[in-house]
C-alpha positions as protocol buffer text, in pm:
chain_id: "A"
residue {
  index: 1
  type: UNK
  ca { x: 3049 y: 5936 z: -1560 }
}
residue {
  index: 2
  type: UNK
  ca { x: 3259 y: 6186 z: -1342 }
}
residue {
  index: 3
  type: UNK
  ca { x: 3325 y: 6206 z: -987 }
}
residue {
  index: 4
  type: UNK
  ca { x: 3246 y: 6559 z: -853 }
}
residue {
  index: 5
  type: UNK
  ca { x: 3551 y: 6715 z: -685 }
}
residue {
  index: 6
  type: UNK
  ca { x: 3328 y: 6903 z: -405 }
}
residue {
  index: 7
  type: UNK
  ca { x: 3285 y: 6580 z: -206 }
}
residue {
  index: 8
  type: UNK
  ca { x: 3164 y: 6671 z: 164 }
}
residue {
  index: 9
  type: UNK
  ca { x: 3483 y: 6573 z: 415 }
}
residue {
  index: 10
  type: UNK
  ca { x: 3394 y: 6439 z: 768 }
}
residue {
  index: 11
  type: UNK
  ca { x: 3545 y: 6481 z: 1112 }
}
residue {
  index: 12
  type: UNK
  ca { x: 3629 y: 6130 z: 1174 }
}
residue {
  index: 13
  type: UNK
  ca { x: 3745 y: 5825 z: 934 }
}
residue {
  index: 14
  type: UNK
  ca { x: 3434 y: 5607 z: 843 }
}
residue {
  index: 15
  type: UNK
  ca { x: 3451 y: 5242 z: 808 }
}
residue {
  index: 16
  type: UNK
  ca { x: 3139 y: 5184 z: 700 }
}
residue {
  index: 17
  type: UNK
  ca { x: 3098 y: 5294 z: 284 }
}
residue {
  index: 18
  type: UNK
  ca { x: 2765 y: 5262 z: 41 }
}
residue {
  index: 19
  type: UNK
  ca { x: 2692 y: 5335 z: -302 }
}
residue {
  index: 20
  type: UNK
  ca { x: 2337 y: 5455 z: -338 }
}
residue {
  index: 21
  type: UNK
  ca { x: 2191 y: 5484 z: -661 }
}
residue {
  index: 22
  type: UNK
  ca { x: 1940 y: 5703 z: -777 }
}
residue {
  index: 23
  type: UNK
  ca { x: 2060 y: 5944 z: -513 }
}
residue {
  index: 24
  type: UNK
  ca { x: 1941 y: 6287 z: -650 }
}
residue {
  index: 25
  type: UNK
  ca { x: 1608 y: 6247 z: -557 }
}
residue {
  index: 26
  type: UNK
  ca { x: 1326 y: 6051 z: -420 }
}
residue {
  index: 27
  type: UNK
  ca { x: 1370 y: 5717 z: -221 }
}
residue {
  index: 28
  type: UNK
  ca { x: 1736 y: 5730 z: -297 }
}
residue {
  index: 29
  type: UNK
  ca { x: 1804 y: 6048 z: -167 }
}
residue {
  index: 30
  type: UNK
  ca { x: 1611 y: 5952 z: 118 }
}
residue {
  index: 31
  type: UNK
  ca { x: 1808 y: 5657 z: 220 }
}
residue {
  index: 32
  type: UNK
  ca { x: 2146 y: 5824 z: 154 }
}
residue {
  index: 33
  type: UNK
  ca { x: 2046 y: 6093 z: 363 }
}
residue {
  index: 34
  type: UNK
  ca { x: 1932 y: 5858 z: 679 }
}
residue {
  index: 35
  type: UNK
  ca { x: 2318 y: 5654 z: 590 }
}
residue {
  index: 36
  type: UNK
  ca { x: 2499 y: 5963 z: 610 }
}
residue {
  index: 37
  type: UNK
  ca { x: 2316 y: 6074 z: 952 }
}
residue {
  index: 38
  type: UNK
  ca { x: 2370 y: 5729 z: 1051 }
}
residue {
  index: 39
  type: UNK
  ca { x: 2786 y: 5763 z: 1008 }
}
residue {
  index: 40
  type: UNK
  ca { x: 2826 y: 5603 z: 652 }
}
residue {
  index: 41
  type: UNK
  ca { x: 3044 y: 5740 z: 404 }
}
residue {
  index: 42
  type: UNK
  ca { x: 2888 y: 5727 z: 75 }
}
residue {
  index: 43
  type: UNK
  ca { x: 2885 y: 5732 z: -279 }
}
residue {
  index: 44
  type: UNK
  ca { x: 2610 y: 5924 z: -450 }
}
residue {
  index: 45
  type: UNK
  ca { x: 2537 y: 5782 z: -769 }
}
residue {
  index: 46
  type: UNK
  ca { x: 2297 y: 5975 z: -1060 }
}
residue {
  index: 47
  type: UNK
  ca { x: 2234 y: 6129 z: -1348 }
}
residue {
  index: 48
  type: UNK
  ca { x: 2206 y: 6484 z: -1249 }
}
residue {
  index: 49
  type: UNK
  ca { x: 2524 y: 6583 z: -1050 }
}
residue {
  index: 50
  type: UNK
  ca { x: 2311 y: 6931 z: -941 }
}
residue {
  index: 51
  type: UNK
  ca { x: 2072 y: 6710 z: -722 }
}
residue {
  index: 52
  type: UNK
  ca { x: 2344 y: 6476 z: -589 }
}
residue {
  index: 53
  type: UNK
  ca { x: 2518 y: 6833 z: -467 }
}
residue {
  index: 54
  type: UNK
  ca { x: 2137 y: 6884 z: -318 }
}
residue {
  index: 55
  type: UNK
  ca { x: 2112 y: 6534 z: -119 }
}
residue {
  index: 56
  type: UNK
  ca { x: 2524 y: 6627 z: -65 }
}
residue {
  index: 57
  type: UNK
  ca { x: 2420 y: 6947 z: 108 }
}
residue {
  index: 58
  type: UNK
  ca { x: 2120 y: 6787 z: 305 }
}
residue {
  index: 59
  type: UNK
  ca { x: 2367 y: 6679 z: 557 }
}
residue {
  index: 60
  type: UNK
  ca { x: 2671 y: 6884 z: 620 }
}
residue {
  index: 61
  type: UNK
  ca { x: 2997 y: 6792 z: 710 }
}
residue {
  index: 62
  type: UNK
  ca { x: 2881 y: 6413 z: 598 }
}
residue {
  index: 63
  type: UNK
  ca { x: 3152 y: 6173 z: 418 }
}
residue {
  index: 64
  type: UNK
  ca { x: 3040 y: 6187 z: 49 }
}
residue {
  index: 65
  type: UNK
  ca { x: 3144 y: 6152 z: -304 }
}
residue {
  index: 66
  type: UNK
  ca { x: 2903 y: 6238 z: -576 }
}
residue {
  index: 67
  type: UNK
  ca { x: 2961 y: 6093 z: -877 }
}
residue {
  index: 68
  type: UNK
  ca { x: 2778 y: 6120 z: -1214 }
}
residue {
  index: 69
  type: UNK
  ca { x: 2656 y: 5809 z: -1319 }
}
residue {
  index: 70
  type: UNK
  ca { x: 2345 y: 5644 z: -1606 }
}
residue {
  index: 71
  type: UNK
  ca { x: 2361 y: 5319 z: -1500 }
}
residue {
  index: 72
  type: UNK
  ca { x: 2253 y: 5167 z: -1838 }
}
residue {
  index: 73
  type: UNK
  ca { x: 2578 y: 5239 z: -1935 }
}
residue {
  index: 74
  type: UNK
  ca { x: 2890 y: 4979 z: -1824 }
}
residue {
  index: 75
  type: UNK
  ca { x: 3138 y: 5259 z: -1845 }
}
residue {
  index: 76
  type: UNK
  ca { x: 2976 y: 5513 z: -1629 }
}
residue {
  index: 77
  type: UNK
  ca { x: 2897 y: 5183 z: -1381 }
}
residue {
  index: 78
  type: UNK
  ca { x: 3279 y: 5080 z: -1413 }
}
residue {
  index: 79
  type: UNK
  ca { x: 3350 y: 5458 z: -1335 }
}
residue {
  index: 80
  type: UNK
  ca { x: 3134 y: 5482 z: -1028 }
}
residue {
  index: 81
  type: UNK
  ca { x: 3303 y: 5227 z: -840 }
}
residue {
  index: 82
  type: UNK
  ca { x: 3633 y: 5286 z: -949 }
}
residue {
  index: 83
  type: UNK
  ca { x: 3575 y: 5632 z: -809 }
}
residue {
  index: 84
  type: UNK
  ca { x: 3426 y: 5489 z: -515 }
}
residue {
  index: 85
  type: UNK
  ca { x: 3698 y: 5232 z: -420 }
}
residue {
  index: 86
  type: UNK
  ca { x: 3967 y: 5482 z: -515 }
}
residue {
  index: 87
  type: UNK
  ca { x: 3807 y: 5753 z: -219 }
}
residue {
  index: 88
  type: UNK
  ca { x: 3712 y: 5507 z: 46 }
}
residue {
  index: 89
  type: UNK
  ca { x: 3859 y: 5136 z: -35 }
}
residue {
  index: 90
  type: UNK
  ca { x: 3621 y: 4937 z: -28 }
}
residue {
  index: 91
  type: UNK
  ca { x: 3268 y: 4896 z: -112 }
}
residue {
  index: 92
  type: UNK
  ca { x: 3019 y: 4773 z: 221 }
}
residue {
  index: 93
  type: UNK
  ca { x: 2683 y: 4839 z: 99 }
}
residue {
  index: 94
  type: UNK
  ca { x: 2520 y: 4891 z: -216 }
}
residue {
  index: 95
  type: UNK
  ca { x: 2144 y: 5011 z: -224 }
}
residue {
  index: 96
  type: UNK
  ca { x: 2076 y: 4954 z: -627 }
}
residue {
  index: 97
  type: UNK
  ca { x: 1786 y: 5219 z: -646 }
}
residue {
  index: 98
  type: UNK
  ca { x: 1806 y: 5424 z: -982 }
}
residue {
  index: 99
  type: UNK
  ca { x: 1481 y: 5304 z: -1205 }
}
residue {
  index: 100
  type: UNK
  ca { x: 1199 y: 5466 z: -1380 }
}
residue {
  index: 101
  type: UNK
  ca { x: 828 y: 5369 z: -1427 }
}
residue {
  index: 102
  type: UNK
  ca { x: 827 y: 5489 z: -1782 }
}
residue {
  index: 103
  type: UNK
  ca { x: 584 y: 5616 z: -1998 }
}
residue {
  index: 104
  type: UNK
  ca { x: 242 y: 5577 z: -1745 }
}
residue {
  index: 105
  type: UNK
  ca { x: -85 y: 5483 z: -1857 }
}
residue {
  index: 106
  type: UNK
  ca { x: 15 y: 5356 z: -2168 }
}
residue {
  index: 107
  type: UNK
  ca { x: -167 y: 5009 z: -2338 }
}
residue {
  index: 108
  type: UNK
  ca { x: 88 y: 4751 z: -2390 }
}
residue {
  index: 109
  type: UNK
  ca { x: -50 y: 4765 z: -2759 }
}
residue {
  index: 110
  type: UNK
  ca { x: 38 y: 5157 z: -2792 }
}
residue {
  index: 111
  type: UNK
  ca { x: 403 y: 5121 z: -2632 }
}
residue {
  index: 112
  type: UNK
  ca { x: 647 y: 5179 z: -2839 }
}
residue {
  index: 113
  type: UNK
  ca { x: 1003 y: 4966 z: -2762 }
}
residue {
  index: 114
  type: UNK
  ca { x: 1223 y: 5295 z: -2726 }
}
residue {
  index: 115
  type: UNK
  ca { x: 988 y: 5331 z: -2418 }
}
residue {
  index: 116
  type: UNK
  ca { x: 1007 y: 4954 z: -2349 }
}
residue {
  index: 117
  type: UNK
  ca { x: 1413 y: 4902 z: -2339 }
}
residue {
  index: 118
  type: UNK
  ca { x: 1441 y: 5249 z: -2187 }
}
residue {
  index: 119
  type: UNK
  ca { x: 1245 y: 5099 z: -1901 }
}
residue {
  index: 120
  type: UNK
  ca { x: 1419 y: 4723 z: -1902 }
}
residue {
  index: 121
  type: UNK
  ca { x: 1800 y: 4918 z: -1935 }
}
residue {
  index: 122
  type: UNK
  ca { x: 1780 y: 5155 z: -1677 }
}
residue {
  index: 123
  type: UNK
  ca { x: 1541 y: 4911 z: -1399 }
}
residue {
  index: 124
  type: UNK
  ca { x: 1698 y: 4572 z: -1501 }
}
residue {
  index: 125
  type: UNK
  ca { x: 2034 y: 4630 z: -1716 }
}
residue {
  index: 126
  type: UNK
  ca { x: 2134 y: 4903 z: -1482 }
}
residue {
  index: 127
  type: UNK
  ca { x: 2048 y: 4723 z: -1169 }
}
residue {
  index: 128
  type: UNK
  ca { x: 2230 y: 4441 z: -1314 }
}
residue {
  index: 129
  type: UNK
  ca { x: 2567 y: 4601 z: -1362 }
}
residue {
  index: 130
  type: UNK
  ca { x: 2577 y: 4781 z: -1066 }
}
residue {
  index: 131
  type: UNK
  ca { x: 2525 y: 4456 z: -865 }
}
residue {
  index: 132
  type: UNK
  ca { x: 2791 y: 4291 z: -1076 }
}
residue {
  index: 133
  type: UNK
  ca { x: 3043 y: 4596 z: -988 }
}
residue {
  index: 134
  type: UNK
  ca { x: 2965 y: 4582 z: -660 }
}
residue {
  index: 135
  type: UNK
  ca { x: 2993 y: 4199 z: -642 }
}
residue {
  index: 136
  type: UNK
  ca { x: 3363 y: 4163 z: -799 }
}
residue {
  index: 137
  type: UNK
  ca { x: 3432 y: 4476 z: -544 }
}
residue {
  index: 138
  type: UNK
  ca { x: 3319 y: 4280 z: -231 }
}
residue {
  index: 139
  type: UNK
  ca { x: 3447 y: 3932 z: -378 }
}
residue {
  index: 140
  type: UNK
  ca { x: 3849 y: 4099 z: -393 }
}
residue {
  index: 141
  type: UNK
  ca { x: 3799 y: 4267 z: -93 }
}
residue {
  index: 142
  type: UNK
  ca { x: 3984 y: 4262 z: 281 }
}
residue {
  index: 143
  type: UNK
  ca { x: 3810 y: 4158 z: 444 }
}
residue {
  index: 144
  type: UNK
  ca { x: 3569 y: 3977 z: 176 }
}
residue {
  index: 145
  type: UNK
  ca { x: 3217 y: 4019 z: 170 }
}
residue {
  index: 146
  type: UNK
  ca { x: 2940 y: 4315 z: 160 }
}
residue {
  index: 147
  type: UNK
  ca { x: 2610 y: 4366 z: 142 }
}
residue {
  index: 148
  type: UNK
  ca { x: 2340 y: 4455 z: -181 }
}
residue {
  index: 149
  type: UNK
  ca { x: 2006 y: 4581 z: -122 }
}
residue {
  index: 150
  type: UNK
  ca { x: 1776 y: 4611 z: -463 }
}
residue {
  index: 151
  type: UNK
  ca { x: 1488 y: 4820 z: -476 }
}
residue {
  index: 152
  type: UNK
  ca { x: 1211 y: 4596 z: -622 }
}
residue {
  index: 153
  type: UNK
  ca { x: 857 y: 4748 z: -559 }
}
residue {
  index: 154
  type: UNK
  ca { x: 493 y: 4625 z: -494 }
}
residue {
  index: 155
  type: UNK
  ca { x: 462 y: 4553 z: -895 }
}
residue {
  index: 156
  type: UNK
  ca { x: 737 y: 4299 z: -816 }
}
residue {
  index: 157
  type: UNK
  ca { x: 424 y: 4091 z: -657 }
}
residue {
  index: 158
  type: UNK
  ca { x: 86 y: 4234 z: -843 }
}
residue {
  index: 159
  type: UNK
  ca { x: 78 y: 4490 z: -1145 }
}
residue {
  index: 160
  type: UNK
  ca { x: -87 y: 4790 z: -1186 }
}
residue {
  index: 161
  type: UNK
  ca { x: -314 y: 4878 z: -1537 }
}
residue {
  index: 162
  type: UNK
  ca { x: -99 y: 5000 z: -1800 }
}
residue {
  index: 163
  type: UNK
  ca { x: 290 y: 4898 z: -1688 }
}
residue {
  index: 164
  type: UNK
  ca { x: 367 y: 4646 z: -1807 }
}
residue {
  index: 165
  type: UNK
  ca { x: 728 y: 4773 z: -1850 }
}
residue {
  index: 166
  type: UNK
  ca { x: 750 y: 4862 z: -1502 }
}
residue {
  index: 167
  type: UNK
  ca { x: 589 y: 4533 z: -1348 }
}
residue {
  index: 168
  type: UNK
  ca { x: 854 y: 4303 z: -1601 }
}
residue {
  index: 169
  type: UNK
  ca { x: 1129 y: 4448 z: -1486 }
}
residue {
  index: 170
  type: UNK
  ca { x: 1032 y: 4421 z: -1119 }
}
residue {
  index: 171
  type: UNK
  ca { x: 943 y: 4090 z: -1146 }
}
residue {
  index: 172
  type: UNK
  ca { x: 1280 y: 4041 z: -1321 }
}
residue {
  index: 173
  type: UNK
  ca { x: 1501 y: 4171 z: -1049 }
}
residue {
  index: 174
  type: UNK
  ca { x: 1302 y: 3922 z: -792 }
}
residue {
  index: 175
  type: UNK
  ca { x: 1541 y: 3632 z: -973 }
}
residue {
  index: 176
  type: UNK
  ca { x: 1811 y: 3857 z: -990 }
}
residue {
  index: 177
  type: UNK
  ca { x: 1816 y: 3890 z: -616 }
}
residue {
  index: 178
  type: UNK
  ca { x: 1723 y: 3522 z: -584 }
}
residue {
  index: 179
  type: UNK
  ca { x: 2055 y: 3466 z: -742 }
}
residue {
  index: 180
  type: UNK
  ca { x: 2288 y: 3674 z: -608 }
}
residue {
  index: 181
  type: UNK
  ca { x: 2220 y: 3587 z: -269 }
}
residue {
  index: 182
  type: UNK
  ca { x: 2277 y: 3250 z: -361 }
}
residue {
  index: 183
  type: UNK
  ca { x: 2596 y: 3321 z: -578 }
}
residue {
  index: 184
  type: UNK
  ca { x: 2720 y: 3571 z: -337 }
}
residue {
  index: 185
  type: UNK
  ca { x: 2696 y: 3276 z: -1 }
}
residue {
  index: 186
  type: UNK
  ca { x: 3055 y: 3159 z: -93 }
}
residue {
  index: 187
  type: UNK
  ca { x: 3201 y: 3510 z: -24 }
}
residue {
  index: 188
  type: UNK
  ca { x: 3020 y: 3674 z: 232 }
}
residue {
  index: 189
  type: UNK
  ca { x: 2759 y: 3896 z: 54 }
}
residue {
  index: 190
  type: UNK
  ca { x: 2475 y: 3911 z: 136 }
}
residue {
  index: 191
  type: UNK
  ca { x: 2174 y: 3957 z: -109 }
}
residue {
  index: 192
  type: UNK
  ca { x: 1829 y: 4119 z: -46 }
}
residue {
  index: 193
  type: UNK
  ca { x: 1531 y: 4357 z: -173 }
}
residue {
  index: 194
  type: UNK
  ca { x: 1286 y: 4567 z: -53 }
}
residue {
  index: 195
  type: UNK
  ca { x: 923 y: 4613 z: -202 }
}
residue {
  index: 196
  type: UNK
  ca { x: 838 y: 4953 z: -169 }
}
residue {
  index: 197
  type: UNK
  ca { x: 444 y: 5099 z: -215 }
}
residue {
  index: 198
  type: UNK
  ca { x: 346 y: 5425 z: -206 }
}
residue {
  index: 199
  type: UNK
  ca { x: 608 y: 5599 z: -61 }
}
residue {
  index: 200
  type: UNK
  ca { x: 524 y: 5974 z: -91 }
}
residue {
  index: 201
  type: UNK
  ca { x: 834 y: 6099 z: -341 }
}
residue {
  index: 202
  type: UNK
  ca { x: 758 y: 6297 z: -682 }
}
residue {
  index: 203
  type: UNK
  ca { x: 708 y: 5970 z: -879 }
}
residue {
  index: 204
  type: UNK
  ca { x: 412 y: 5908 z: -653 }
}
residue {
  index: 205
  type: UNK
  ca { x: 272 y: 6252 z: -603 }
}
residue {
  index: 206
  type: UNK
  ca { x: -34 y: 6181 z: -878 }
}
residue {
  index: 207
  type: UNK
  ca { x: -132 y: 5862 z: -607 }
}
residue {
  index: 208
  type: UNK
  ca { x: -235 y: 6144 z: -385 }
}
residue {
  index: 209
  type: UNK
  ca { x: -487 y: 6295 z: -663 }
}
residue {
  index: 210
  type: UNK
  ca { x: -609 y: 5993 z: -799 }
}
residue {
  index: 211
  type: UNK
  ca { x: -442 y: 5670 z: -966 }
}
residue {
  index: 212
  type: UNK
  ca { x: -585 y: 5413 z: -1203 }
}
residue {
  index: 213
  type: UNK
  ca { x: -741 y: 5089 z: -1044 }
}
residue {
  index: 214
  type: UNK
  ca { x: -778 y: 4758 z: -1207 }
}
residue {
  index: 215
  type: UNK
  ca { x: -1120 y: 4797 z: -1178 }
}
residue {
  index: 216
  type: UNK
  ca { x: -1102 y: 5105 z: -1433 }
}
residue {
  index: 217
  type: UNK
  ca { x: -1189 y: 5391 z: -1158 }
}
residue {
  index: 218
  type: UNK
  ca { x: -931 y: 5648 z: -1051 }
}
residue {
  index: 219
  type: UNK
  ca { x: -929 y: 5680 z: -714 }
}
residue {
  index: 220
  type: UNK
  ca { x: -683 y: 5885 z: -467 }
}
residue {
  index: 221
  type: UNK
  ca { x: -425 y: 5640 z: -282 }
}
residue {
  index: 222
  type: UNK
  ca { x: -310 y: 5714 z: 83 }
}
residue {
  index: 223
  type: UNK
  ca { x: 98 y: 5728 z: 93 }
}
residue {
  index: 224
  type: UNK
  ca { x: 350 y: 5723 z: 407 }
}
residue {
  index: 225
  type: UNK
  ca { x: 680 y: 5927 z: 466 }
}
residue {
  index: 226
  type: UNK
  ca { x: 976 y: 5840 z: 301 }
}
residue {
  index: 227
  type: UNK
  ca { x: 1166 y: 5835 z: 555 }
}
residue {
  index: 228
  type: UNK
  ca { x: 1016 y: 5562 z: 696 }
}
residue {
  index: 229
  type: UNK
  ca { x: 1125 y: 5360 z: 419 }
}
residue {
  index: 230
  type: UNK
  ca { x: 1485 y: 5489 z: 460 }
}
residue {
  index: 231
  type: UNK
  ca { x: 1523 y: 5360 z: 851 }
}
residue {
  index: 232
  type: UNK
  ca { x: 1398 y: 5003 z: 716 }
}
residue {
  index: 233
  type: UNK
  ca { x: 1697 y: 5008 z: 428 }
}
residue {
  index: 234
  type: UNK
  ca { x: 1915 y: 5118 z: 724 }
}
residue {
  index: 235
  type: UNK
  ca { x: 1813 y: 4853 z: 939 }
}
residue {
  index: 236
  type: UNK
  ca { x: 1899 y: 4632 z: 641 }
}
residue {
  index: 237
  type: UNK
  ca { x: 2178 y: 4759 z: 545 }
}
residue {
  index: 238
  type: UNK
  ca { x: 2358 y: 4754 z: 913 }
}
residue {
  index: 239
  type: UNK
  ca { x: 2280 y: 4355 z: 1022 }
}
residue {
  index: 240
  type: UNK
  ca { x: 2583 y: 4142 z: 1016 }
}
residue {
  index: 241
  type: UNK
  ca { x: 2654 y: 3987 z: 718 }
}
residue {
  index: 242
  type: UNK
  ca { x: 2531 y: 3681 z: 881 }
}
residue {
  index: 243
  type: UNK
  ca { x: 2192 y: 3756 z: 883 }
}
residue {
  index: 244
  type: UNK
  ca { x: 2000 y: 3893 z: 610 }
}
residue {
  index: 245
  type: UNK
  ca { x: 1652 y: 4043 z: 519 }
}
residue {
  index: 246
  type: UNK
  ca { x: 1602 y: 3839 z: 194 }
}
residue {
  index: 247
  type: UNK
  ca { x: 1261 y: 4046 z: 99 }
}
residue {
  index: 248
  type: UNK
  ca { x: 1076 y: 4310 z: 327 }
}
residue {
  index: 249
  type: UNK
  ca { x: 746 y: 4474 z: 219 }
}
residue {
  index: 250
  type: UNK
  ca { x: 715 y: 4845 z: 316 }
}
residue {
  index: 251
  type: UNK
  ca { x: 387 y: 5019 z: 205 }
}
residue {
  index: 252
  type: UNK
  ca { x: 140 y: 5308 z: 322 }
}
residue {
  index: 253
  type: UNK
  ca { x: -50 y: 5094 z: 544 }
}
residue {
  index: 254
  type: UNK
  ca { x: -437 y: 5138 z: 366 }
}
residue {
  index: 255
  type: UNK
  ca { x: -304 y: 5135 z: -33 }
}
residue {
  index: 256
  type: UNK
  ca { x: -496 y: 4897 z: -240 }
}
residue {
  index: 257
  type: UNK
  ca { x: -264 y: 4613 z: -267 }
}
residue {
  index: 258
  type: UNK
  ca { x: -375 y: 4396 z: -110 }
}
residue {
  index: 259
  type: UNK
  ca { x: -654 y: 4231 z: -259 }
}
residue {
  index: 260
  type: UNK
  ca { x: -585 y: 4452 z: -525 }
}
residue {
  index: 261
  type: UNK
  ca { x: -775 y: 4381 z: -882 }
}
């Protein structure tokens, strides 16, 4: 983990500061993008510090720290919010995005575990620590209290053929979220997730072409705009802490879900 030193500097202090994970591209660059148009100041949080400088650069003069980060790792997610705290404070809002479908298309007989606990560190373990930093951040924190947001997925609810990586790990962070927002009642954080299908990023560009159904066809899936997704985290994310989305359900309105199978 390292924090980039060309953060983007604002014209006015911000009050309001995220961590987005899984920042560089996709869903979370999307939703950092729509925070930092919204006023945020916020952490970017990934792998590849060249596409957090992209998502950076997507909005200029923005309040932003990018900060290289695998979030399988408990040093680089120690590092991130250390880096975080230590630019803006404190710690309002963590969107705990980074995840990976894994291998696709692959028999649960033919996967091998590297592929397996790749998939559980970096959607579970990774999700995991980040919502435990981000926890003992808001917990010691004046004034106390923040919000989480986990990015769970339509295989949180029904699977599709040949992940059964994916769909574990979604249906993992379900509890996860369950319990935080329990845990977290006593000191003003508040937990939720949002179940995402279809949103048209690069890991969904082969729905457009033609995706496996449960019924063994491959059939082209319709997708919506990212950015729709984005404004719902954002509405999320910017309730008082006394209210809370527990679980929304954004997905390209015709997609075979449901009554999918």
């Amino acid at each position: 983990m390292n924090a980039m030193e060309t953060e983007k500097q604002g014209t006015s202090g911000q009050s309001r500061i995220a961590v987005v994970t899984g920042a560089g591209s996709g869903i979370g660059r999307a939703v950092a993008v729509e925070l930092l148009r919204a006023g945020w100041s916020v952490a970017l949080a990934g792998r590849r510090p060249g596409t957090l400088e992209e998502t950076a650069a997507l909005v200029p003069g923005s309040v932003c720290l990018t900060v290289r980060t695998d979030v399988s790792r408990p040093d680089d997610v120690a590092g991130l919010f250390a880096a975080a705290v230590e630019r803006f404070g404190r710690v309002d809002l963590l969107f705990n995005n980074a995840g990976t479908f894994g291998p696709g298309g692959v028999p649960v007989e033919e996967l091998e575990y590297e592929a397996w606990r790749h998939v559980v560190d970096t959607n579970l373990n990774g999700a995991f620590l980040c919502a435990q930093a981000a926890y003992r951040q808001m917990k010691q924190q004046d004034p106390q209290g923040g919000r989480i947001i986990n990015n769970g997925s339509i295989s949180a609810h029904t699977p599709r053929p040949h992940s059964v990586a994916y769909t574990a790990t979604k249906h993992a962070l379900t509890g996860l979220t369950k319990s935080l927002s329990l845990d977290g009642r006593p000191y003003n954080i508040a937990v939720g997730q949002i179940d995402i299908g279809n949103a048209a990023t690069d890991m969904t560009a082969r729905m457009q072409t033609g995706a496996l159904q449960a019924n063994g066809e491959i059939a082209p899936e319709p997708v919506m705009d990212v950015a729709d997704v984005a404004r719902t985290v954002r509405h999320m994310a910017e309730l008082p802490l006394e209210a809370n989305v527990q679980f929304a359900t954004v997905l390209a309105t015709a997609m075979p879900y449901v009554g999918r199978g």
